[in-house]
Amino acid sequence: MGDHVGTKLDHENHLLLDQPLLRLPFELLRKNFRSAHFEVEKDGTFVKNLLKETASANYSQTPQEDVLKNLDTMIARMRGVKRKLTAFAEEEDRLYHHEEARVKHLAELYSMYSVDDVKYESWSRTRLDRLLVDYLLRHGYNDSARALAEERGIELLVDVDTFEQMSRIRKSLLNGSVTEALAWCAAGDTKKELRKMDSNLEFMLRYQQYIEIVRSKARTKPNEALAHAKKYLFPYRETYPHEFRQACGLLAIPPGDARSVYSELYSQARWEMLADLFTSTHNTLLSLPPVPLLHVALSLGLSALKTPACHSIHPASTAGAPSHSTSMLLAASVCPICSTELNELARNVPYANHSKSHVEPDLLMLPNGRAYGKARLEEYARKAGLLDGQVKDLRTGEIFSMDRLKKVYIS
Amino acid sequence: MAMLQLENDLQKLTQTARLSNAMEDVDQIINLLTMIREKYAAENNPHETNLELTMLQNPIKVRLDELNKKLRSVHKAQNDFSKSLKTAFGKANGTLPTDHDPMESQTALINRAIAMHLLREGEFGVASTFISEAQPQNDSSRESSHSFTQPSPGTMDSETSPRSPTPADTIITDADWSAFQSQTLQSSFASMYSILSHLRSHNLHPAIEWARRNCTELEARGSNLEFELCKLQFVWLFKGPVVNGLPDTPENGVSGALQYARQNFGRFQSRHLREIQQLSCAMVYSPNLGSSPYRSIFDISLAFDEVASSFTREFCSLLGLSAESPLYVAATAGALALPQLVKYTSKMKAKGTEWTTTNELAFETPLPPSMLYHPIFVCPVSKEKTTDANPPMILPCGHVLARESLQRLAKGSRYKCPYCPTEGVIKDAREIIL
């Protein structure tokens, strides 16, 4: 069934999976720019104001060393700007390299027109490697991800650094520390961006900090908890009324009472919740898809390939049951869904939808009820060195005479 | 061509929009400030320098404005590129379907598939890093809905043993599989790669040896690998030292080939008599093979690549694995099918309904013929795929229907074929195995 639909490459649609690839460096580029702008703005204004102040104040005879000190401060500030700007420029350069490599990689696809193109295979292989590295990074398997990226030379196509930072913060949350996550929220313009997307991450982190203070010091230093609540929780009492009320009540309930409604606030599970909240906030902020793209590609790919035969309980009727004793494998190659790697994984995904039959051309049925394409039967007979006019069942090995075959009409 | 346009746009961006452009202004400001500082420290004329300080305000302000202007232009270029990005993916709009992720709870199985993929790709280093990294956290987050059982002691048998109907047999716990399986798998793939590298350097012996060791299984699969390898070895020797670069001894050249044939072709006589005859006849033509009828047999420009790929296929098949990495095939198939899914989900969203996962995808996902591994029979009457429970039935006239359709069509014990004028009794229809 050589229908043409399946092999032609539809470039635009084929890159659906790859939008995030270009998105991330670009988001980082913007973030980098905003941070740079922020620094320049801040220090520039400072220098401008201090200069004005010094110049006008000088009239009224300020001591010379004060003026010098001010000038030194201004110079130091500007040197600071230079240093920071250099760092931002370097980061920009790095990100440009990433983006360039990625656009080039995606543009390569446009020189291929068919799935059967040899170049497509290597392109698609690189895509799989990218997806794998992404998956590994998202699961915190950083060493493997780094090793694979290096081995395949695709460092510019994957985001090892970004994810390593993320998994470090995630890990620290799982270990019960909010410091790193809070630092992330405060860095550069993240705070502003978080506010723009109505994220509750920072509040939740502060809330957790409060819970920890209450847990350890409610008895000894109740003021500390109160001060923290006043500073970080009180301003949000209207945005998060439920949490705020709970926070107030928490002061009265010490940890350790499993029956109380507050026990879940003291539970370890909150840290996992925070880690997940951080991950999803982080991903949204950088326009990263919420699930590994490998999942998307795999679940759909498994379905598209899966047929009822792949999990059939009669190994004889499957094309490539990985069985030894009856290794009469029909297909030239084992079906990927039948192959050990994916068989179990594919068990719970739906089958592909087919509205047409796909069978070999010129089907002939042997007297034992099995049907094969004419060409294959002939080839197999030749390979097996049979006499003319004889064929051999590719699976059972039975030999029949040609004239006992029956033509099959598949409509 | 959207991507090519994007390539140009990006080039424009990287050439013009650079933060480093603003560096010059920062330097200028620093210079202005240091100059006046030096002056101020050297002379002691407060009034003079005071005036200069006041006058300095303007140039510094100009510089700062210039600095900000440059930053703004970077910002503007970035915004432009953002638009280019949008247009580049414009046609493929529609969001990735990420709400429903059936793979989410399958980390253990996905990890297993990845480890096997890395091994079969020959990335042994990465594989072992991955196995040690993925292993320790098998406590809380692991999915425990299946009851995992350890299969029979860890040899290749567990890989190739007949698939039993009880799924528990093939499921291996996350912790166990890597420990015992990766070792055997790794050593199998290591030997596969070593044989392949010999093949690439035109040394056929290790491959022939392997094929001979596994000849029963190969024959059962209907594979001629062993003979193909031996035949190639014969031709290779036949070509002589000029082509094969082997030492010029009696074991090489035409005499070597003849000797090789005598030693090895005997076992193939029953199956490949014709080809052996051809090969021996070709000897006669050895001085001018090029113009003989046998020249096609001796054209081996592609032969080594061909045997290498068929060797890989057979090797993997004997392990119960497909020749192409299933992960690769599945991911590629997924990418090919994705547009259909996106189209379908956006349509469903517009209608306000949702795709509920049933047994079958709700839309067709056309794949290239090379990705169709099983024959698929869709009953022309019910439009359903046949299954174990509802197998295809062939009528005496040669037309095929699903059993349920046939039963529905029948009146009593008789039916009429929906495709031709024949009638018959149901018991004459028989199951066909496609």
PDB file of C-alpha atoms in Angstrom, chain A residues 50-177:
ATOM      1  CA  LEU A  50      24.932  62.068  42.539  1.00  0.00           C
ATOM      2  CA  LEU A  51      26.697  64.225  39.981  1.00  0.00           C
ATOM      3  CA  LYS A  52      23.980  66.805  40.115  1.00  0.00           C
ATOM      4  CA  GLU A  53      24.051  66.772  43.871  1.00  0.00           C
ATOM      5  CA  THR A  54      27.821  67.106  44.007  1.00  0.00           C
ATOM      6  CA  ALA A  55      27.902  69.912  41.503  1.00  0.00           C
ATOM      7  CA  SER A  56      25.267  71.973  43.207  1.00  0.00           C
ATOM      8  CA  ALA A  57      26.428  71.193  46.700  1.00  0.00           C
ATOM      9  CA  ASN A  58      29.915  72.294  45.815  1.00  0.00           C
ATOM     10  CA  TYR A  59      28.819  75.878  45.763  1.00  0.00           C
ATOM     11  CA  SER A  60      28.393  75.823  49.437  1.00  0.00           C
ATOM     12  CA  GLN A  61      31.974  74.843  49.940  1.00  0.00           C
ATOM     13  CA  THR A  62      31.949  71.126  50.681  1.00  0.00           C
ATOM     14  CA  PRO A  63      35.328  69.748  51.637  1.00  0.00           C
ATOM     15  CA  GLN A  64      37.399  68.538  48.754  1.00  0.00           C
ATOM     16  CA  GLU A  65      37.651  64.942  49.970  1.00  0.00           C
ATOM     17  CA  ASP A  66      33.866  64.633  49.952  1.00  0.00           C
ATOM     18  CA  VAL A  67      33.749  65.624  46.338  1.00  0.00           C
ATOM     19  CA  LEU A  68      36.514  63.165  45.567  1.00  0.00           C
ATOM     20  CA  LYS A  69      34.694  60.459  47.425  1.00  0.00           C
ATOM     21  CA  ASN A  70      31.562  61.105  45.431  1.00  0.00           C
ATOM     22  CA  LEU A  71      33.501  61.018  42.200  1.00  0.00           C
ATOM     23  CA  ASP A  72      35.083  57.724  43.246  1.00  0.00           C
ATOM     24  CA  THR A  73      31.677  56.295  43.995  1.00  0.00           C
ATOM     25  CA  MET A  74      30.449  57.315  40.572  1.00  0.00           C
ATOM     26  CA  ILE A  75      33.467  55.795  38.867  1.00  0.00           C
ATOM     27  CA  ALA A  76      33.062  52.594  40.852  1.00  0.00           C
ATOM     28  CA  ARG A  77      29.406  52.433  39.872  1.00  0.00           C
ATOM     29  CA  MET A  78      30.168  52.880  36.208  1.00  0.00           C
ATOM     30  CA  ARG A  79      32.916  50.279  36.369  1.00  0.00           C
ATOM     31  CA  GLY A  80      30.328  48.022  37.929  1.00  0.00           C
ATOM     32  CA  VAL A  81      27.992  48.724  35.049  1.00  0.00           C
ATOM     33  CA  LYS A  82      30.746  47.869  32.644  1.00  0.00           C
ATOM     34  CA  ARG A  83      31.493  44.612  34.404  1.00  0.00           C
ATOM     35  CA  LYS A  84      27.858  43.591  34.532  1.00  0.00           C
ATOM     36  CA  LEU A  85      27.213  44.644  30.974  1.00  0.00           C
ATOM     37  CA  THR A  86      30.170  42.564  29.835  1.00  0.00           C
ATOM     38  CA  ALA A  87      28.709  39.560  31.595  1.00  0.00           C
ATOM     39  CA  PHE A  88      25.298  40.175  30.050  1.00  0.00           C
ATOM     40  CA  ALA A  89      26.879  40.605  26.647  1.00  0.00           C
ATOM     41  CA  GLU A  90      28.667  37.319  27.032  1.00  0.00           C
ATOM     42  CA  GLU A  91      25.442  35.597  27.993  1.00  0.00           C
ATOM     43  CA  GLU A  92      23.788  37.226  25.007  1.00  0.00           C
ATOM     44  CA  ASP A  93      26.508  35.882  22.781  1.00  0.00           C
ATOM     45  CA  ARG A  94      26.062  32.389  24.158  1.00  0.00           C
ATOM     46  CA  LEU A  95      22.312  32.542  23.646  1.00  0.00           C
ATOM     47  CA  TYR A  96      22.731  33.815  20.090  1.00  0.00           C
ATOM     48  CA  HIS A  97      24.937  30.826  19.395  1.00  0.00           C
ATOM     49  CA  HIS A  98      22.277  28.504  20.739  1.00  0.00           C
ATOM     50  CA  GLU A  99      19.523  30.154  18.773  1.00  0.00           C
ATOM     51  CA  GLU A 100      21.554  30.141  15.579  1.00  0.00           C
ATOM     52  CA  ALA A 101      22.405  26.472  15.892  1.00  0.00           C
ATOM     53  CA  ARG A 102      18.757  25.655  16.490  1.00  0.00           C
ATOM     54  CA  VAL A 103      17.339  27.640  13.639  1.00  0.00           C
ATOM     55  CA  LYS A 104      19.930  26.057  11.389  1.00  0.00           C
ATOM     56  CA  HIS A 105      18.991  22.607  12.627  1.00  0.00           C
ATOM     57  CA  LEU A 106      15.310  23.214  11.964  1.00  0.00           C
ATOM     58  CA  ALA A 107      16.007  24.803   8.599  1.00  0.00           C
ATOM     59  CA  GLU A 108      17.790  21.639   7.539  1.00  0.00           C
ATOM     60  CA  LEU A 109      14.439  19.932   7.476  1.00  0.00           C
ATOM     61  CA  TYR A 110      13.415  22.103   4.556  1.00  0.00           C
ATOM     62  CA  SER A 111      15.920  20.424   2.308  1.00  0.00           C
ATOM     63  CA  MET A 112      14.124  17.117   2.746  1.00  0.00           C
ATOM     64  CA  TYR A 113      10.865  16.296   1.114  1.00  0.00           C
ATOM     65  CA  SER A 114      10.184  12.748   2.065  1.00  0.00           C
ATOM     66  CA  VAL A 115      10.314  10.659   5.177  1.00  0.00           C
ATOM     67  CA  ASP A 116      12.330   8.141   3.187  1.00  0.00           C
ATOM     68  CA  ASP A 117      15.111  10.641   2.624  1.00  0.00           C
ATOM     69  CA  VAL A 118      18.325   9.385   4.193  1.00  0.00           C
ATOM     70  CA  LYS A 119      18.965  12.833   5.586  1.00  0.00           C
ATOM     71  CA  TYR A 120      15.620  12.756   7.328  1.00  0.00           C
ATOM     72  CA  GLU A 121      16.652   9.746   9.316  1.00  0.00           C
ATOM     73  CA  SER A 122      19.694  11.425  10.744  1.00  0.00           C
ATOM     74  CA  TRP A 123      17.716  14.583  11.387  1.00  0.00           C
ATOM     75  CA  SER A 124      15.044  12.656  13.183  1.00  0.00           C
ATOM     76  CA  ARG A 125      17.688  10.835  15.167  1.00  0.00           C
ATOM     77  CA  THR A 126      19.064  14.157  16.343  1.00  0.00           C
ATOM     78  CA  ARG A 127      15.564  15.138  17.290  1.00  0.00           C
ATOM     79  CA  LEU A 128      15.230  11.988  19.371  1.00  0.00           C
ATOM     80  CA  ASP A 129      18.517  12.765  21.071  1.00  0.00           C
ATOM     81  CA  ARG A 130      17.240  16.240  21.873  1.00  0.00           C
ATOM     82  CA  LEU A 131      14.027  14.850  23.281  1.00  0.00           C
ATOM     83  CA  LEU A 132      15.968  12.340  25.339  1.00  0.00           C
ATOM     84  CA  VAL A 133      18.259  14.972  26.805  1.00  0.00           C
ATOM     85  CA  ASP A 134      15.234  17.102  27.618  1.00  0.00           C
ATOM     86  CA  TYR A 135      13.588  14.158  29.330  1.00  0.00           C
ATOM     87  CA  LEU A 136      16.718  13.316  31.281  1.00  0.00           C
ATOM     88  CA  LEU A 137      17.142  16.899  32.422  1.00  0.00           C
ATOM     89  CA  ARG A 138      13.560  17.206  33.537  1.00  0.00           C
ATOM     90  CA  HIS A 139      14.004  14.128  35.666  1.00  0.00           C
ATOM     91  CA  GLY A 140      17.178  15.486  37.143  1.00  0.00           C
ATOM     92  CA  TYR A 141      19.415  12.907  35.477  1.00  0.00           C
ATOM     93  CA  ASN A 142      21.882  15.654  34.745  1.00  0.00           C
ATOM     94  CA  ASP A 143      25.024  13.600  34.298  1.00  0.00           C
ATOM     95  CA  SER A 144      23.379  11.322  31.764  1.00  0.00           C
ATOM     96  CA  ALA A 145      21.964  14.306  29.939  1.00  0.00           C
ATOM     97  CA  ARG A 146      25.329  16.006  29.775  1.00  0.00           C
ATOM     98  CA  ALA A 147      27.052  12.818  28.662  1.00  0.00           C
ATOM     99  CA  LEU A 148      24.510  12.145  25.927  1.00  0.00           C
ATOM    100  CA  ALA A 149      24.587  15.720  24.659  1.00  0.00           C
ATOM    101  CA  GLU A 150      28.356  15.627  24.508  1.00  0.00           C
ATOM    102  CA  GLU A 151      28.473  12.214  22.885  1.00  0.00           C
ATOM    103  CA  ARG A 152      26.098  13.332  20.141  1.00  0.00           C
ATOM    104  CA  GLY A 153      27.526  16.819  19.819  1.00  0.00           C
ATOM    105  CA  ILE A 154      24.206  18.541  20.369  1.00  0.00           C
ATOM    106  CA  GLU A 155      25.137  20.802  23.278  1.00  0.00           C
ATOM    107  CA  LEU A 156      23.828  23.839  21.449  1.00  0.00           C
ATOM    108  CA  LEU A 157      20.473  22.206  20.866  1.00  0.00           C
ATOM    109  CA  VAL A 158      19.728  21.404  24.485  1.00  0.00           C
ATOM    110  CA  ASP A 159      19.441  23.461  27.638  1.00  0.00           C
ATOM    111  CA  VAL A 160      21.598  21.714  30.150  1.00  0.00           C
ATOM    112  CA  ASP A 161      22.448  24.829  32.189  1.00  0.00           C
ATOM    113  CA  THR A 162      18.898  26.056  32.535  1.00  0.00           C
ATOM    114  CA  PHE A 163      17.659  22.704  33.715  1.00  0.00           C
ATOM    115  CA  GLU A 164      20.591  22.107  36.009  1.00  0.00           C
ATOM    116  CA  GLN A 165      19.812  25.311  37.809  1.00  0.00           C
ATOM    117  CA  MET A 166      16.201  24.290  38.007  1.00  0.00           C
ATOM    118  CA  SER A 167      16.917  20.854  39.365  1.00  0.00           C
ATOM    119  CA  ARG A 168      19.293  22.307  41.948  1.00  0.00           C
ATOM    120  CA  ILE A 169      16.564  24.546  43.293  1.00  0.00           C
ATOM    121  CA  ARG A 170      14.060  21.743  43.105  1.00  0.00           C
ATOM    122  CA  LYS A 171      16.337  19.501  45.076  1.00  0.00           C
ATOM    123  CA  SER A 172      16.878  22.134  47.730  1.00  0.00           C
ATOM    124  CA  LEU A 173      13.120  22.454  48.109  1.00  0.00           C
ATOM    125  CA  LEU A 174      12.781  18.717  48.506  1.00  0.00           C
ATOM    126  CA  ASN A 175      15.445  18.939  51.168  1.00  0.00           C
ATOM    127  CA  GLY A 176      13.381  21.480  53.049  1.00  0.00           C
ATOM    128  CA  SER A 177      15.063  24.741  52.146  1.00  0.00           C
TER     129      SER A 177
END
